[in-house]
Coordinates of C-alpha atoms in Angstrom, one line a residue:
M256 CA 87.7 -24.0 1.1
S257 CA 89.9 -22.2 3.5
T258 CA 89.1 -19.6 4.2
H259 CA 91.8 -15.9 4.4
S260 CA 92.9 -17.1 2.0
S261 CA 94.0 -14.1 0.4
I262 CA 95.1 -12.0 2.7
S263 CA 97.8 -9.1 1.2
I264 CA 101.8 -9.6 2.7
P265 CA 103.7 -6.1 3.6
A266 CA 105.8 -4.4 1.0
A267 CA 108.9 -4.8 1.0
R268 CA 109.4 -1.5 2.3
A269 CA 107.8 -1.4 5.6
R270 CA 110.5 -1.1 8.6
S271 CA 112.6 -3.9 9.5
P272 CA 111.1 -5.7 12.1
R273 CA 112.7 -5.5 15.5
R274 CA 113.8 -9.1 16.9
A275 CA 113.7 -10.8 20.3
A276 CA 117.7 -11.8 21.3
G277 CA 118.6 -14.6 20.3
A278 CA 115.8 -15.7 18.6
G279 CA 115.7 -16.6 15.2
P280 CA 112.9 -15.8 11.8
W281 CA 111.9 -19.6 12.0
A282 CA 111.7 -19.9 16.2
A283 CA 108.5 -17.3 15.4
L284 CA 106.7 -19.6 12.9
P285 CA 105.4 -22.2 15.1
V286 CA 103.9 -19.5 16.9
V287 CA 102.1 -17.1 14.6
L288 CA 100.6 -20.2 12.5
A289 CA 98.8 -21.2 16.0
G290 CA 97.0 -18.6 15.9
T291 CA 95.9 -19.4 11.9
F292 CA 95.4 -22.8 12.3
M293 CA 93.2 -22.3 15.1
V294 CA 91.4 -19.4 13.2
V295 CA 90.3 -21.7 10.0
L296 CA 89.8 -24.9 12.0
D297 CA 86.9 -23.2 14.0
F298 CA 85.0 -22.1 11.0
F299 CA 85.3 -25.3 10.3
I300 CA 85.2 -27.8 13.6
V301 CA 81.7 -26.6 14.4
N302 CA 79.8 -28.4 11.5
V303 CA 79.5 -31.7 12.6
A304 CA 78.1 -29.5 16.2
L305 CA 75.9 -28.1 15.6
P306 CA 73.5 -30.3 16.3
S307 CA 74.4 -30.5 18.9
M308 CA 74.9 -27.3 20.0
Q309 CA 71.0 -27.2 19.0
T310 CA 69.5 -30.1 21.3
D311 CA 71.8 -29.1 24.2
L312 CA 71.0 -25.3 24.5
H313 CA 67.3 -25.5 22.9
A314 CA 68.3 -23.4 19.6
G315 CA 66.2 -22.5 16.9
S316 CA 67.6 -22.7 13.6
G317 CA 68.4 -18.9 12.9
A318 CA 70.7 -19.0 15.7
I319 CA 72.8 -22.9 14.6
Q320 CA 72.5 -19.8 11.3
W321 CA 74.7 -17.1 13.4
V322 CA 76.8 -19.8 14.6
L323 CA 78.9 -19.5 11.0
A324 CA 77.7 -16.2 9.6
G325 CA 78.3 -14.1 13.0
Y326 CA 81.9 -15.8 12.8
A327 CA 81.9 -14.7 9.0
L328 CA 80.7 -11.4 9.4
T329 CA 82.6 -10.3 12.2
S330 CA 86.1 -11.4 10.5
A331 CA 84.5 -9.7 7.4
V332 CA 84.0 -6.0 8.5
F333 CA 86.6 -5.6 10.6
L334 CA 89.8 -7.7 8.9
I335 CA 91.3 -4.9 6.6
A336 CA 90.8 -2.5 9.8
A337 CA 92.3 -4.9 11.7
A338 CA 95.6 -4.6 8.8
Q339 CA 95.5 -1.3 9.4
L340 CA 95.8 -1.5 12.8
G341 CA 98.6 -3.2 12.5
D342 CA 100.6 -1.6 10.7
R343 CA 100.0 1.6 13.1
V344 CA 100.9 0.3 16.7
G345 CA 102.7 -2.9 16.0
R346 CA 101.3 -6.0 14.0
R347 CA 103.2 -7.9 17.1
R348 CA 100.9 -5.9 19.7
T349 CA 97.7 -6.0 17.6
L350 CA 98.6 -10.6 16.7
I351 CA 99.2 -10.7 20.9
A352 CA 95.4 -8.4 21.3
G353 CA 93.5 -10.4 18.6
L354 CA 95.6 -14.2 20.3
L355 CA 93.9 -13.1 23.7
L356 CA 90.1 -12.5 22.3
F357 CA 90.0 -15.6 20.7
T358 CA 90.7 -17.0 23.4
L359 CA 88.7 -15.7 25.8
A360 CA 86.5 -16.0 23.2
S361 CA 86.6 -19.6 22.5
A362 CA 86.5 -20.6 27.1
A363 CA 82.9 -18.5 26.7
A364 CA 81.9 -20.4 23.4
G365 CA 82.7 -23.5 25.6
A366 CA 80.9 -22.7 28.6
A367 CA 78.0 -20.9 27.3
G368 CA 74.5 -21.8 28.8
S369 CA 72.1 -19.9 26.1
A370 CA 72.4 -19.5 22.8
T371 CA 72.5 -16.1 22.8
T372 CA 75.7 -16.6 24.8
L373 CA 77.1 -19.2 22.2
I374 CA 76.3 -16.3 18.9
V375 CA 78.3 -13.3 21.2
A376 CA 81.1 -15.1 21.8
R377 CA 81.0 -16.4 18.2
L378 CA 80.8 -12.8 16.8
A379 CA 83.9 -12.1 19.3
Q380 CA 85.7 -15.0 17.8
G381 CA 85.1 -13.8 14.2
A382 CA 86.4 -9.8 15.5
A383 CA 89.1 -11.5 16.7
A384 CA 90.2 -13.7 13.1
A385 CA 90.2 -10.9 11.9
M386 CA 93.1 -9.0 14.1
V387 CA 95.1 -12.5 14.2
M388 CA 95.3 -13.0 10.3
P389 CA 96.3 -10.1 8.1
N390 CA 98.8 -10.5 10.9
V391 CA 100.3 -13.1 10.7
L392 CA 101.0 -13.0 6.7
S393 CA 102.0 -9.3 7.8
I394 CA 104.7 -10.6 10.3
I395 CA 106.4 -13.2 8.1
G396 CA 106.5 -10.8 5.0
A397 CA 108.8 -9.0 7.7
T398 CA 109.9 -11.5 8.9
F399 CA 111.3 -13.9 5.9
R400 CA 113.3 -12.8 3.3
G401 CA 113.9 -14.4 0.1
P402 CA 113.8 -18.0 -0.6
D403 CA 113.1 -18.5 3.0
R404 CA 109.4 -16.3 2.6
A405 CA 108.6 -18.9 -0.2
R406 CA 109.3 -21.4 1.9
A407 CA 107.6 -19.6 5.4
L408 CA 104.2 -18.8 3.2
G409 CA 104.8 -22.6 2.1
V410 CA 103.7 -23.6 5.0
Y411 CA 101.5 -21.5 6.0
G412 CA 99.2 -22.5 2.8
L413 CA 100.5 -26.1 4.4
V414 CA 98.8 -25.7 7.6
M415 CA 95.6 -23.5 6.5
G416 CA 95.0 -26.8 4.8
L417 CA 95.1 -28.8 6.6
A418 CA 92.9 -27.6 9.4
A419 CA 90.1 -26.2 6.7
V420 CA 90.9 -30.3 5.7
S421 CA 90.6 -31.5 9.3
G422 CA 88.3 -29.4 11.0
Q423 CA 85.2 -31.4 10.5
L424 CA 87.1 -34.8 11.3
I425 CA 88.2 -33.3 14.2
G426 CA 85.2 -31.5 14.8
G427 CA 83.5 -35.5 15.1
V428 CA 86.4 -36.8 17.1
L429 CA 86.1 -34.3 19.8
V430 CA 82.2 -34.3 19.9
Q431 CA 82.0 -38.6 20.0
A432 CA 84.6 -38.9 22.9
D433 CA 82.6 -36.8 25.3
L434 CA 85.9 -35.5 27.3
A435 CA 85.0 -35.1 30.6
G436 CA 81.2 -34.8 29.8
L437 CA 81.9 -31.2 27.3
G438 CA 80.7 -32.9 23.7
W439 CA 80.6 -30.3 21.4
R440 CA 82.1 -27.8 24.2
A441 CA 85.5 -29.3 23.3
C442 CA 85.5 -28.1 20.2
F443 CA 85.5 -25.0 21.3
L444 CA 87.8 -25.4 24.4
I445 CA 90.7 -27.1 22.7
N446 CA 91.6 -23.3 21.6
V447 CA 92.7 -22.7 25.2
P448 CA 95.6 -23.9 26.1
V449 CA 96.5 -23.7 22.5
G450 CA 96.0 -20.2 22.7
A451 CA 97.9 -19.4 26.1
V452 CA 101.3 -21.3 24.6
A453 CA 101.0 -18.8 22.2
L454 CA 100.2 -16.0 24.1
A455 CA 103.2 -17.5 25.9
L456 CA 105.7 -17.4 23.7
A457 CA 104.9 -14.5 21.1
P458 CA 106.5 -12.2 23.5
R459 CA 109.0 -13.4 23.4
L460 CA 109.7 -14.8 19.7
V461 CA 107.3 -13.1 17.1
P462 CA 109.6 -9.8 16.6
E463 CA 107.9 -6.0 16.4
S464 CA 107.3 -4.5 12.9
H465 CA 105.6 -1.7 11.5
G466 CA 103.8 -1.2 8.1
Q467 CA 102.5 2.4 6.5
R468 CA 101.4 4.6 9.4
D469 CA 100.3 7.6 7.8
G470 CA 96.7 8.3 7.2
A471 CA 94.0 7.9 10.1
I472 CA 92.4 4.1 10.5
D473 CA 89.1 4.2 8.7
F474 CA 86.2 3.7 11.7
A475 CA 84.2 5.2 10.2
G476 CA 84.4 2.9 7.1
T477 CA 84.2 0.3 9.3
A478 CA 80.7 1.6 11.1
L479 CA 79.0 1.2 7.5
A480 CA 80.5 -2.0 6.3
T481 CA 79.0 -3.2 9.5
L482 CA 76.2 -1.8 8.9
A483 CA 75.2 -2.4 5.7
A484 CA 76.6 -6.2 6.3
T485 CA 74.5 -6.7 9.0
A486 CA 71.3 -4.9 7.2
I487 CA 71.6 -8.1 4.4
V488 CA 72.6 -11.2 6.5
L489 CA 70.0 -9.9 9.6
P490 CA 66.6 -9.7 7.8
L491 CA 67.5 -13.2 5.8
V492 CA 68.2 -15.2 9.3
E493 CA 65.8 -14.1 11.5
G494 CA 63.1 -13.8 8.9
R495 CA 61.2 -16.9 8.2
Q496 CA 61.7 -18.3 11.6
L497 CA 59.8 -15.0 12.7
G498 CA 56.9 -14.9 9.6
W499 CA 59.1 -12.0 7.8
P500 CA 57.8 -9.3 9.2
L501 CA 57.9 -5.3 8.2
W502 CA 61.0 -4.7 9.9
T503 CA 62.8 -7.6 7.9
W504 CA 61.7 -5.6 4.3
V505 CA 62.4 -2.4 6.0
V506 CA 66.2 -3.0 6.7
L507 CA 66.9 -5.1 3.6
A508 CA 65.5 -2.0 1.4
L509 CA 67.9 0.2 3.9
A510 CA 71.2 -2.4 2.1
P511 CA 71.6 -0.6 -0.8
V512 CA 71.2 2.3 1.3
L513 CA 74.1 2.0 3.2
L514 CA 76.2 0.0 0.6
A515 CA 75.9 3.4 -1.4
A516 CA 77.0 5.4 1.7
F517 CA 79.7 3.0 2.4
A518 CA 81.1 3.6 -1.1
A519 CA 80.5 7.5 -1.6
Q520 CA 82.5 7.6 1.6
Q521 CA 85.5 5.2 0.6
R522 CA 85.3 7.9 -2.5
Q523 CA 85.4 10.7 -0.4
L524 CA 88.1 9.2 1.8
A525 CA 90.4 8.0 -0.7
R526 CA 90.7 12.0 -2.7
A527 CA 91.5 13.6 1.0
G528 CA 94.9 11.7 1.0
G529 CA 93.3 8.9 3.4
R530 CA 93.2 5.2 3.5
P531 CA 90.1 3.9 3.2
L532 CA 89.6 0.2 3.4
I533 CA 89.0 -0.4 -0.4
S534 CA 90.3 1.9 -2.1
P535 CA 88.1 2.6 -4.7
E536 CA 91.4 2.8 -7.9
L537 CA 90.5 -1.0 -7.9
F538 CA 87.3 -0.8 -9.8
A539 CA 89.1 1.1 -12.2
Q540 CA 89.9 -2.1 -14.3
R541 CA 86.2 -4.2 -14.7
S542 CA 87.9 -7.5 -14.5
F543 CA 88.5 -6.8 -10.4
A544 CA 85.2 -5.6 -10.0
A545 CA 83.5 -8.8 -11.6
G546 CA 86.1 -11.0 -10.2
L547 CA 84.8 -9.2 -7.1
L548 CA 81.5 -10.4 -7.3
A549 CA 82.9 -14.2 -8.5
Q550 CA 84.2 -14.2 -5.6
L551 CA 81.3 -12.8 -3.7
V552 CA 79.1 -15.3 -5.3
F553 CA 81.3 -18.9 -5.2
W554 CA 81.6 -17.7 -1.2
G555 CA 78.2 -17.7 -1.1
G556 CA 78.4 -21.3 -1.6
Q557 CA 80.9 -22.0 0.5
A558 CA 79.8 -22.3 4.3
S559 CA 76.7 -22.8 3.3
F560 CA 76.6 -26.5 2.0
F561 CA 78.8 -27.7 4.8
L562 CA 76.1 -26.7 7.1
V563 CA 73.0 -28.1 4.8
F564 CA 75.0 -30.7 4.6
A565 CA 76.6 -31.8 8.4
L566 CA 72.3 -31.0 8.7
Y567 CA 71.0 -33.5 6.7
L568 CA 73.8 -36.4 8.1
Q569 CA 72.8 -36.1 11.3
Q570 CA 69.4 -34.8 11.7
G571 CA 68.9 -36.5 8.7
R572 CA 70.1 -39.7 8.3
G573 CA 70.3 -39.5 12.5
L574 CA 74.7 -40.1 11.4
S575 CA 76.5 -40.0 14.6
A576 CA 79.2 -36.7 14.6
L577 CA 82.1 -38.8 13.9
D578 CA 80.7 -40.3 11.2
A579 CA 79.9 -36.9 9.2
G580 CA 82.9 -36.1 9.7
L581 CA 83.8 -38.9 8.0
V582 CA 81.5 -38.8 5.3
F583 CA 83.2 -34.8 4.7
T584 CA 86.5 -36.6 4.8
I585 CA 85.9 -37.9 1.5
L586 CA 85.3 -34.5 0.0
A587 CA 88.8 -32.9 1.3
I588 CA 90.3 -35.7 0.0
A589 CA 89.7 -34.7 -3.1
Y590 CA 90.1 -31.3 -2.3
V591 CA 93.7 -31.8 -1.3
G592 CA 94.2 -33.8 -4.7
A593 CA 92.8 -31.2 -6.8
S594 CA 94.4 -27.9 -4.7
A595 CA 97.4 -29.4 -5.2
R596 CA 97.3 -28.9 -9.2
A597 CA 95.7 -26.1 -9.5
P598 CA 98.9 -23.9 -9.4
E599 CA 99.9 -25.6 -12.3
L600 CA 97.3 -25.7 -14.3
V601 CA 96.0 -22.5 -13.4
E602 CA 99.0 -20.8 -15.2
R603 CA 97.8 -23.3 -18.6
Y604 CA 94.3 -22.6 -18.3
G605 CA 93.8 -19.5 -16.9
R606 CA 90.3 -18.8 -16.5
G607 CA 89.2 -21.8 -18.4
L608 CA 90.4 -23.2 -15.4
I609 CA 87.7 -21.0 -12.8
A610 CA 84.8 -21.6 -14.8
F611 CA 86.2 -25.5 -15.2
G612 CA 86.1 -26.3 -11.5
A613 CA 82.6 -24.0 -10.9
T614 CA 81.0 -25.7 -13.5
S615 CA 82.4 -29.4 -11.8
L616 CA 81.4 -28.4 -8.0
A617 CA 77.5 -27.5 -9.9
L618 CA 77.4 -30.9 -11.4
G619 CA 79.0 -32.2 -7.8
H620 CA 75.8 -31.3 -6.4
G621 CA 74.0 -32.1 -9.0
L622 CA 75.1 -35.7 -8.9
L623 CA 74.5 -35.3 -4.5
L624 CA 71.0 -34.0 -5.5
A625 CA 70.4 -37.4 -7.4
A626 CA 71.5 -39.3 -5.2
V627 CA 69.5 -37.8 -2.3
A628 CA 66.2 -38.0 -4.1
A629 CA 67.0 -41.7 -4.6
I630 CA 68.0 -43.1 -1.3
G631 CA 66.1 -39.7 0.9
T632 CA 67.3 -40.4 4.3
G633 CA 67.7 -43.9 4.3
G634 CA 70.3 -46.5 1.8
S635 CA 74.2 -46.0 2.0
V636 CA 76.0 -42.8 2.4
L637 CA 78.1 -44.7 -0.7
A638 CA 75.2 -43.2 -3.2
M639 CA 77.0 -39.9 -2.6
L640 CA 80.4 -40.8 -2.8
P641 CA 81.1 -39.3 -6.6
G642 CA 78.4 -36.5 -5.9
L643 CA 81.1 -35.7 -3.1
L644 CA 84.2 -36.6 -5.2
L645 CA 83.5 -34.3 -7.5
V646 CA 82.3 -31.6 -5.1
G647 CA 85.7 -31.3 -3.2
V648 CA 88.1 -31.3 -6.9
G649 CA 85.5 -28.6 -7.8
M650 CA 87.0 -26.5 -4.7
G651 CA 90.5 -27.6 -4.9
L652 CA 90.3 -26.2 -9.1
V653 CA 88.4 -22.5 -7.9
I654 CA 89.3 -21.5 -4.5
V655 CA 93.1 -20.5 -5.5
P656 CA 93.2 -20.2 -9.1
L657 CA 90.1 -17.3 -8.7
T658 CA 92.2 -15.2 -5.9
T659 CA 95.6 -15.3 -8.6
T660 CA 93.5 -14.5 -11.2
I661 CA 91.8 -11.6 -10.2
I662 CA 95.3 -10.2 -8.4
S663 CA 97.2 -10.6 -11.6
T664 CA 96.3 -7.9 -13.7
M665 CA 97.0 -6.0 -10.5
R666 CA 99.8 -2.8 -10.3
P667 CA 102.0 -4.1 -7.5
E668 CA 101.6 -1.4 -5.5
Q669 CA 98.1 -2.9 -5.7
A670 CA 98.0 -6.1 -4.7
G671 CA 97.8 -5.4 -1.2
A672 CA 94.7 -3.6 -1.0
A673 CA 92.7 -5.5 -3.7
S674 CA 93.5 -8.7 -1.8
G675 CA 91.9 -7.4 1.3
A676 CA 88.9 -6.9 -0.5
L677 CA 88.6 -10.0 -1.9
S678 CA 89.1 -11.8 1.3
T679 CA 87.2 -9.3 3.0
V680 CA 84.5 -10.6 0.1
Q681 CA 85.3 -14.4 1.1
N682 CA 84.3 -13.5 4.3
L683 CA 80.9 -12.2 3.6
G684 CA 80.2 -14.5 1.3
N685 CA 80.0 -16.8 3.7
A686 CA 78.2 -15.2 6.3
I687 CA 75.2 -13.8 3.1
G688 CA 75.7 -17.6 1.8
V689 CA 74.6 -19.5 5.3
A690 CA 71.5 -16.5 5.8
V691 CA 70.9 -17.3 2.2
T692 CA 71.1 -21.0 2.2
G693 CA 69.4 -21.3 5.4
A694 CA 66.2 -19.4 4.6
V695 CA 66.3 -22.3 1.4
F696 CA 66.5 -25.0 3.6
F697 CA 64.9 -24.8 7.0
G698 CA 62.0 -22.6 4.6
A699 CA 61.6 -26.7 3.5
L700 CA 62.2 -28.6 6.3
H701 CA 58.4 -29.1 7.2
H702 CA 58.7 -31.5 4.0
G703 CA 61.6 -33.9 5.2
Y704 CA 65.5 -33.5 6.0
A705 CA 66.3 -35.0 2.2
H706 CA 63.6 -32.4 0.3
A707 CA 65.1 -29.7 2.1
F708 CA 69.0 -30.6 1.1
E709 CA 67.6 -31.5 -2.7
L710 CA 66.4 -27.4 -2.3
S711 CA 69.4 -26.3 -1.4
L712 CA 71.8 -28.1 -4.0
A713 CA 69.7 -26.7 -6.7
Q714 CA 70.4 -23.2 -5.4
L715 CA 74.0 -24.0 -4.9
G716 CA 74.3 -25.1 -8.5
G717 CA 72.7 -22.1 -9.4
L718 CA 75.0 -20.1 -8.2
L719 CA 78.3 -21.9 -9.4
L720 CA 76.3 -21.8 -13.1
A721 CA 76.7 -17.8 -12.5
V722 CA 80.3 -18.0 -11.3
A723 CA 81.6 -20.1 -14.1
L724 CA 79.0 -16.8 -17.1
L725 CA 81.5 -14.3 -15.1
T726 CA 84.6 -16.2 -15.5
R727 CA 84.0 -15.1 -18.9
L728 CA 85.2 -11.0 -17.3
L729 CA 88.3 -12.2 -15.5
P730 CA 91.6 -11.4 -17.7
A731 CA 92.8 -13.9 -20.1
R732 CA 95.6 -15.9 -19.7
D733 CA 97.9 -13.6 -21.8
A734 CA 96.6 -10.8 -19.9
A735 CA 97.0 -12.4 -16.7
A736 CA 100.1 -13.2 -17.5

């Protein structure tokens, strides 16, 4: 359920951090984790606020998709370049710039008077998130040593998990409370005081550090990746509501060309001794290429599920934002329980656990589909309880094990590059998934919310079965060990 779950930690050879006088390493942790909490929370908090945003801003279905897809898209395409920037100019400096941009973008989103302004603010939030997340982990890796590093990373994982599982509920509470008449805007404005405090404390408490400083930042690769990703997402989001004009098909046809150009540019840069965004040598291992595809397909069904489920609950069934948040909490509890056992289970069962988790998640979607087919937009929400529990368990058994299994066979010097690639593909999958599943859902909406949600669940279940099949190409347990 969490985002940015596989970003690299700096190698031990990075330069020692310059610490503020009198500030110990643990003083920096709450400051950097405030950034982590905001970035992850903002991915999930908007789900239950989407119907209110749509009504208040008179937004179309495409605009609602862009609120989610735009955030994921910019955080994906800028993530690795932002990590390179932190290595060169300083991780604290880049983190502060990211926090500043995120805080300002949150204020702009909260004050948005139109759907266009909100989308632009979300795109800026995503770019800021890309500056924050990799540099938080780099700062933790450079600041802590030995057992302290393990404890700090444990706290990091806990904070990220809490932000993810509580996002829908916090969003529901804020929308329902309607503080000062702000409604959904409070979901963004809540970041402003948190960001302001973090910005005030970061220069004094967070140590500065640098990483590998040779080689220029890959701006050309970032530009090509941005164009390729936009060429996929833009026509999928806009095409349906515009009647699929010619330009949408032309742009979609350009996407593979741009991806090929990106791959060629990355190979050329690597041969010239530069620092590509995604190292071509990673693809020498078939298991990594298969794992990257599994990551893309799996995350293509995560943010999109939260989108269509929130719309079904609120606009279809008429639940309030708070009640919808409470329904999401059922799933979240199951996710927390399963993810707590996942590290132990993946050690024992390896890729088989991922296949089991993906199949369980697909079965959960199937149970939800059967329940919705039976109750439509009426009946008791409790009919969906078995499906929700299985969906949460399936997520918990896939998210972390998939990343750790892919990384497990990489050489130590490749782990950072592989982790960055996985994080980028994770966010890209979220963006593409929102576009694809959104097209399915909104395309069937004229038959009612229940029917649209059923079709979406069928499509999402198909993705998860594909993930289960792809796990056969991942390294077996003995190889991973």
